[in-house]
Amino acid sequence: MKRNILIHPDPRLKKVCAPVSDLSDELRALADDMLETMYDAPGIGLAAPQVGVLDRLIVLDCVKEEGESPRPLVMFNPEIIAASDETSVYEEGCLSIPEQFAEITRPAEVEVEWMDRNGHARREVFTGLWATCVQHEIDHLNGKLFIDYLKPLKRQMITRKMQKLKRERARA
Ligand SMILES: [Zn+2]
């Protein structure tokens, strides 16, 4: 089932999310819904707070080439355990901040630990777009958006555009 994606500014996007202790069918269904919502948008990552659930859960799939098989990843309690000194710059966007993009500098490589949908502990090193995406999504679990890396003036400009967009959508 597709879920409604919250648009910035929304207090739920600024909250630190709670760790997941027990995997339930409900949480697995939420992960499936989030993947469906992400693919439909379309996007390459989605965090639970973006659909109004304040649990530490993200989904991502950065396979973009036509014909390549998808690689949906579901991560409960994802944690960055190591990050490279080397950085990379990507133009980031966010499903909660539609149509707005900005170049963000982040570590080029990160090692992430998480629990998969079967409750198994997993660990993997991510590079390239995957590294940027997983950091962007984990930021969401800590109430942080990519625009928080921008200078205040630019961030305020984007926030005002989003407030206007929300007003327009509410009227429609
Ligand atoms: Zn985002």
PDB file of N, CA and C in Angstrom, residues 22-87:
ATOM      1  N   ASP A  22      11.805  -5.030  18.346  1.00  0.00           N
ATOM      2  CA  ASP A  22      11.273  -6.301  17.868  1.00  0.00           C
ATOM      3  C   ASP A  22      10.690  -6.144  16.480  1.00  0.00           C
ATOM      4  N   LEU A  23      11.128  -7.014  15.576  1.00  0.00           N
ATOM      5  CA  LEU A  23      10.559  -6.982  14.227  1.00  0.00           C
ATOM      6  C   LEU A  23       9.180  -7.625  14.267  1.00  0.00           C
ATOM      7  N   SER A  24       8.189  -6.883  13.808  1.00  0.00           N
ATOM      8  CA  SER A  24       6.827  -7.407  13.783  1.00  0.00           C
ATOM      9  C   SER A  24       6.366  -7.462  12.327  1.00  0.00           C
ATOM     10  N   ASP A  25       5.258  -8.167  12.108  1.00  0.00           N
ATOM     11  CA  ASP A  25       4.671  -8.195  10.762  1.00  0.00           C
ATOM     12  C   ASP A  25       4.290  -6.785  10.338  1.00  0.00           C
ATOM     13  N   GLU A  26       3.873  -5.996  11.319  1.00  0.00           N
ATOM     14  CA  GLU A  26       3.469  -4.622  11.053  1.00  0.00           C
ATOM     15  C   GLU A  26       4.645  -3.808  10.507  1.00  0.00           C
ATOM     16  N   LEU A  27       5.827  -4.008  11.118  1.00  0.00           N
ATOM     17  CA  LEU A  27       7.021  -3.277  10.667  1.00  0.00           C
ATOM     18  C   LEU A  27       7.467  -3.748   9.286  1.00  0.00           C
ATOM     19  N   ARG A  28       7.356  -5.078   9.043  1.00  0.00           N
ATOM     20  CA  ARG A  28       7.711  -5.594   7.715  1.00  0.00           C
ATOM     21  C   ARG A  28       6.762  -5.049   6.659  1.00  0.00           C
ATOM     22  N   ALA A  29       5.481  -4.940   7.010  1.00  0.00           N
ATOM     23  CA  ALA A  29       4.496  -4.378   6.078  1.00  0.00           C
ATOM     24  C   ALA A  29       4.798  -2.904   5.808  1.00  0.00           C
ATOM     25  N   LEU A  30       5.233  -2.207   6.856  1.00  0.00           N
ATOM     26  CA  LEU A  30       5.613  -0.804   6.687  1.00  0.00           C
ATOM     27  C   LEU A  30       6.783  -0.692   5.705  1.00  0.00           C
ATOM     28  N   ALA A  31       7.787  -1.581   5.858  1.00  0.00           N
ATOM     29  CA  ALA A  31       8.949  -1.565   4.953  1.00  0.00           C
ATOM     30  C   ALA A  31       8.498  -1.809   3.509  1.00  0.00           C
ATOM     31  N   ASP A  32       7.596  -2.778   3.313  1.00  0.00           N
ATOM     32  CA  ASP A  32       7.078  -3.051   1.960  1.00  0.00           C
ATOM     33  C   ASP A  32       6.351  -1.831   1.407  1.00  0.00           C
ATOM     34  N   ASP A  33       5.531  -1.206   2.243  1.00  0.00           N
ATOM     35  CA  ASP A  33       4.807   0.006   1.823  1.00  0.00           C
ATOM     36  C   ASP A  33       5.779   1.119   1.445  1.00  0.00           C
ATOM     37  N   MET A  34       6.845   1.245   2.221  1.00  0.00           N
ATOM     38  CA  MET A  34       7.823   2.300   1.953  1.00  0.00           C
ATOM     39  C   MET A  34       8.540   2.064   0.627  1.00  0.00           C
ATOM     40  N   LEU A  35       8.872   0.785   0.344  1.00  0.00           N
ATOM     41  CA  LEU A  35       9.508   0.482  -0.951  1.00  0.00           C
ATOM     42  C   LEU A  35       8.557   0.813  -2.094  1.00  0.00           C
ATOM     43  N   GLU A  36       7.300   0.417  -1.949  1.00  0.00           N
ATOM     44  CA  GLU A  36       6.302   0.700  -2.991  1.00  0.00           C
ATOM     45  C   GLU A  36       6.172   2.210  -3.210  1.00  0.00           C
ATOM     46  N   THR A  37       6.120   2.945  -2.100  1.00  0.00           N
ATOM     47  CA  THR A  37       5.980   4.403  -2.156  1.00  0.00           C
ATOM     48  C   THR A  37       7.208   5.034  -2.818  1.00  0.00           C
ATOM     49  N   MET A  38       8.395   4.514  -2.466  1.00  0.00           N
ATOM     50  CA  MET A  38       9.648   5.045  -3.019  1.00  0.00           C
ATOM     51  C   MET A  38       9.735   4.795  -4.525  1.00  0.00           C
ATOM     52  N   TYR A  39       9.459   3.566  -4.967  1.00  0.00           N
ATOM     53  CA  TYR A  39       9.533   3.245  -6.403  1.00  0.00           C
ATOM     54  C   TYR A  39       8.503   4.049  -7.185  1.00  0.00           C
ATOM     55  N   ASP A  40       7.345   4.243  -6.586  1.00  0.00           N
ATOM     56  CA  ASP A  40       6.264   4.954  -7.261  1.00  0.00           C
ATOM     57  C   ASP A  40       6.584   6.440  -7.441  1.00  0.00           C
ATOM     58  N   ALA A  41       7.344   7.005  -6.488  1.00  0.00           N
ATOM     59  CA  ALA A  41       7.540   8.473  -6.457  1.00  0.00           C
ATOM     60  C   ALA A  41       8.071   9.106  -7.757  1.00  0.00           C
ATOM     61  N   PRO A  42       9.123   8.659  -8.438  1.00  0.00           N
ATOM     62  CA  PRO A  42      10.092   7.657  -8.020  1.00  0.00           C
ATOM     63  C   PRO A  42      11.231   8.300  -7.259  1.00  0.00           C
ATOM     64  N   GLY A  43      11.824   7.487  -6.374  1.00  0.00           N
ATOM     65  CA  GLY A  43      12.971   7.955  -5.603  1.00  0.00           C
ATOM     66  C   GLY A  43      13.919   6.797  -5.377  1.00  0.00           C
ATOM     67  N   ILE A  44      15.088   7.075  -4.763  1.00  0.00           N
ATOM     68  CA  ILE A  44      16.081   6.025  -4.530  1.00  0.00           C
ATOM     69  C   ILE A  44      16.233   5.710  -3.042  1.00  0.00           C
ATOM     70  N   GLY A  45      15.500   6.441  -2.189  1.00  0.00           N
ATOM     71  CA  GLY A  45      15.564   6.162  -0.761  1.00  0.00           C
ATOM     72  C   GLY A  45      14.381   6.797  -0.054  1.00  0.00           C
ATOM     73  N   LEU A  46      14.005   6.193   1.070  1.00  0.00           N
ATOM     74  CA  LEU A  46      12.901   6.743   1.854  1.00  0.00           C
ATOM     75  C   LEU A  46      13.100   6.332   3.312  1.00  0.00           C
ATOM     76  N   ALA A  47      12.836   7.261   4.222  1.00  0.00           N
ATOM     77  CA  ALA A  47      12.976   6.975   5.655  1.00  0.00           C
ATOM     78  C   ALA A  47      11.590   7.010   6.300  1.00  0.00           C
ATOM     79  N   ALA A  48      11.401   6.182   7.340  1.00  0.00           N
ATOM     80  CA  ALA A  48      10.087   6.047   7.985  1.00  0.00           C
ATOM     81  C   ALA A  48       9.463   7.388   8.394  1.00  0.00           C
ATOM     82  N   PRO A  49      10.252   8.338   8.975  1.00  0.00           N
ATOM     83  CA  PRO A  49       9.609   9.610   9.356  1.00  0.00           C
ATOM     84  C   PRO A  49       8.965  10.334   8.171  1.00  0.00           C
ATOM     85  N   GLN A  50       9.442  10.070   6.957  1.00  0.00           N
ATOM     86  CA  GLN A  50       8.842  10.713   5.780  1.00  0.00           C
ATOM     87  C   GLN A  50       7.422  10.232   5.507  1.00  0.00           C
ATOM     88  N   VAL A  51       7.067   9.073   6.079  1.00  0.00           N
ATOM     89  CA  VAL A  51       5.673   8.630   5.987  1.00  0.00           C
ATOM     90  C   VAL A  51       5.008   8.725   7.372  1.00  0.00           C
ATOM     91  N   GLY A  52       5.615   9.511   8.257  1.00  0.00           N
ATOM     92  CA  GLY A  52       4.991   9.823   9.537  1.00  0.00           C
ATOM     93  C   GLY A  52       5.204   8.801  10.633  1.00  0.00           C
ATOM     94  N   VAL A  53       6.122   7.847  10.423  1.00  0.00           N
ATOM     95  CA  VAL A  53       6.397   6.828  11.442  1.00  0.00           C
ATOM     96  C   VAL A  53       7.781   7.094  12.029  1.00  0.00           C
ATOM     97  N   LEU A  54       7.838   7.311  13.347  1.00  0.00           N
ATOM     98  CA  LEU A  54       9.101   7.742  13.952  1.00  0.00           C
ATOM     99  C   LEU A  54       9.922   6.562  14.474  1.00  0.00           C
ATOM    100  N   ASP A  55      10.150   5.582  13.582  1.00  0.00           N
ATOM    101  CA  ASP A  55      10.984   4.409  13.876  1.00  0.00           C
ATOM    102  C   ASP A  55      12.246   4.461  13.019  1.00  0.00           C
ATOM    103  N   ARG A  56      13.319   3.836  13.529  1.00  0.00           N
ATOM    104  CA  ARG A  56      14.578   3.843  12.766  1.00  0.00           C
ATOM    105  C   ARG A  56      14.521   2.773  11.671  1.00  0.00           C
ATOM    106  N   LEU A  57      13.965   3.142  10.563  1.00  0.00           N
ATOM    107  CA  LEU A  57      13.807   2.255   9.406  1.00  0.00           C
ATOM    108  C   LEU A  57      13.992   3.079   8.140  1.00  0.00           C
ATOM    109  N   ILE A  58      14.854   2.584   7.233  1.00  0.00           N
ATOM    110  CA  ILE A  58      14.998   3.217   5.914  1.00  0.00           C
ATOM    111  C   ILE A  58      14.936   2.148   4.831  1.00  0.00           C
ATOM    112  N   VAL A  59      14.579   2.548   3.639  1.00  0.00           N
ATOM    113  CA  VAL A  59      14.652   1.660   2.475  1.00  0.00           C
ATOM    114  C   VAL A  59      15.403   2.408   1.382  1.00  0.00           C
ATOM    115  N   LEU A  60      16.116   1.679   0.551  1.00  0.00           N
ATOM    116  CA  LEU A  60      16.804   2.319  -0.564  1.00  0.00           C
ATOM    117  C   LEU A  60      17.059   1.338  -1.704  1.00  0.00           C
ATOM    118  N   ASP A  61      17.200   1.881  -2.876  1.00  0.00           N
ATOM    119  CA  ASP A  61      17.609   1.127  -4.058  1.00  0.00           C
ATOM    120  C   ASP A  61      18.181   2.129  -5.044  1.00  0.00           C
ATOM    121  N   CYS A  62      19.510   2.125  -5.157  1.00  0.00           N
ATOM    122  CA  CYS A  62      20.180   3.119  -6.009  1.00  0.00           C
ATOM    123  C   CYS A  62      20.522   2.573  -7.385  1.00  0.00           C
ATOM    124  N   VAL A  63      20.001   1.379  -7.745  1.00  0.00           N
ATOM    125  CA  VAL A  63      20.206   0.859  -9.102  1.00  0.00           C
ATOM    126  C   VAL A  63      19.375   1.708 -10.048  1.00  0.00           C
ATOM    127  N   LYS A  64      20.049   2.376 -10.992  1.00  0.00           N
ATOM    128  CA  LYS A  64      19.313   3.294 -11.855  1.00  0.00           C
ATOM    129  C   LYS A  64      19.337   2.882 -13.321  1.00  0.00           C
ATOM    130  N   GLU A  65      20.304   1.990 -13.684  1.00  0.00           N
ATOM    131  CA  GLU A  65      20.433   1.616 -15.091  1.00  0.00           C
ATOM    132  C   GLU A  65      19.224   0.795 -15.527  1.00  0.00           C
ATOM    133  N   GLU A  66      18.712   1.143 -16.690  1.00  0.00           N
ATOM    134  CA  GLU A  66      17.630   0.360 -17.291  1.00  0.00           C
ATOM    135  C   GLU A  66      18.127  -1.071 -17.505  1.00  0.00           C
ATOM    136  N   GLY A  67      17.303  -2.050 -17.177  1.00  0.00           N
ATOM    137  CA  GLY A  67      17.664  -3.434 -17.455  1.00  0.00           C
ATOM    138  C   GLY A  67      18.443  -4.102 -16.341  1.00  0.00           C
ATOM    139  N   GLU A  68      19.021  -3.297 -15.436  1.00  0.00           N
ATOM    140  CA  GLU A  68      19.720  -3.878 -14.293  1.00  0.00           C
ATOM    141  C   GLU A  68      18.670  -4.286 -13.250  1.00  0.00           C
ATOM    142  N   SER A  69      18.908  -5.416 -12.560  1.00  0.00           N
ATOM    143  CA  SER A  69      17.870  -5.831 -11.596  1.00  0.00           C
ATOM    144  C   SER A  69      17.884  -4.923 -10.382  1.00  0.00           C
ATOM    145  N   PRO A  70      16.696  -4.662  -9.853  1.00  0.00           N
ATOM    146  CA  PRO A  70      16.612  -3.795  -8.679  1.00  0.00           C
ATOM    147  C   PRO A  70      17.293  -4.434  -7.462  1.00  0.00           C
ATOM    148  N   ARG A  71      17.712  -3.610  -6.539  1.00  0.00           N
ATOM    149  CA  ARG A  71      18.307  -4.136  -5.303  1.00  0.00           C
ATOM    150  C   ARG A  71      17.701  -3.400  -4.111  1.00  0.00           C
ATOM    151  N   PRO A  72      16.457  -3.782  -3.774  1.00  0.00           N
ATOM    152  CA  PRO A  72      15.809  -3.106  -2.643  1.00  0.00           C
ATOM    153  C   PRO A  72      16.468  -3.502  -1.316  1.00  0.00           C
ATOM    154  N   LEU A  73      16.876  -2.510  -0.548  1.00  0.00           N
ATOM    155  CA  LEU A  73      17.451  -2.774   0.767  1.00  0.00           C
ATOM    156  C   LEU A  73      16.529  -2.215   1.842  1.00  0.00           C
ATOM    157  N   VAL A  74      16.273  -3.026   2.865  1.00  0.00           N
ATOM    158  CA  VAL A  74      15.481  -2.601   4.017  1.00  0.00           C
ATOM    159  C   VAL A  74      16.417  -2.614   5.215  1.00  0.00           C
ATOM    160  N   MET A  75      16.551  -1.479   5.873  1.00  0.00           N
ATOM    161  CA  MET A  75      17.478  -1.378   7.006  1.00  0.00           C
ATOM    162  C   MET A  75      16.766  -0.900   8.259  1.00  0.00           C
ATOM    163  N   PHE A  76      16.742  -1.777   9.273  1.00  0.00           N
ATOM    164  CA  PHE A  76      16.268  -1.370  10.594  1.00  0.00           C
ATOM    165  C   PHE A  76      17.494  -0.974  11.424  1.00  0.00           C
ATOM    166  N   ASN A  77      17.369   0.088  12.189  1.00  0.00           N
ATOM    167  CA  ASN A  77      18.452   0.587  13.054  1.00  0.00           C
ATOM    168  C   ASN A  77      19.790   0.731  12.318  1.00  0.00           C
ATOM    169  N   PRO A  78      19.811   1.343  11.139  1.00  0.00           N
ATOM    170  CA  PRO A  78      21.088   1.474  10.422  1.00  0.00           C
ATOM    171  C   PRO A  78      22.022   2.418  11.169  1.00  0.00           C
ATOM    172  N   GLU A  79      23.294   2.067  11.173  1.00  0.00           N
ATOM    173  CA  GLU A  79      24.283   2.879  11.873  1.00  0.00           C
ATOM    174  C   GLU A  79      25.565   2.940  11.060  1.00  0.00           C
ATOM    175  N   ILE A  80      26.111   4.137  10.917  1.00  0.00           N
ATOM    176  CA  ILE A  80      27.390   4.290  10.216  1.00  0.00           C
ATOM    177  C   ILE A  80      28.491   3.987  11.214  1.00  0.00           C
ATOM    178  N   ILE A  81      29.280   2.947  10.922  1.00  0.00           N
ATOM    179  CA  ILE A  81      30.329   2.576  11.871  1.00  0.00           C
ATOM    180  C   ILE A  81      31.699   3.049  11.406  1.00  0.00           C
ATOM    181  N   ALA A  82      31.822   3.439  10.141  1.00  0.00           N
ATOM    182  CA  ALA A  82      33.076   4.024   9.656  1.00  0.00           C
ATOM    183  C   ALA A  82      32.790   4.868   8.433  1.00  0.00           C
ATOM    184  N   ALA A  83      33.527   5.970   8.304  1.00  0.00           N
ATOM    185  CA  ALA A  83      33.352   6.856   7.156  1.00  0.00           C
ATOM    186  C   ALA A  83      34.724   7.282   6.639  1.00  0.00           C
ATOM    187  N   SER A  84      34.872   7.383   5.326  1.00  0.00           N
ATOM    188  CA  SER A  84      36.162   7.761   4.740  1.00  0.00           C
ATOM    189  C   SER A  84      36.440   9.244   4.943  1.00  0.00           C
ATOM    190  N   ASP A  85      37.721   9.612   4.948  1.00  0.00           N
ATOM    191  CA  ASP A  85      38.093  11.030   4.966  1.00  0.00           C
ATOM    192  C   ASP A  85      37.804  11.632   3.599  1.00  0.00           C
ATOM    193  N   GLU A  86      37.968  10.814   2.589  1.00  0.00           N
ATOM    194  CA  GLU A  86      37.702  11.265   1.229  1.00  0.00           C
ATOM    195  C   GLU A  86      36.210  11.602   1.096  1.00  0.00           C
ATOM    196  N   THR A  87      35.921  12.707   0.428  1.00  0.00           N
ATOM    197  CA  THR A  87      34.517  13.099   0.286  1.00  0.00           C
ATOM    198  C   THR A  87      34.095  13.034  -1.175  1.00  0.00           C
TER     199      THR A  87
END
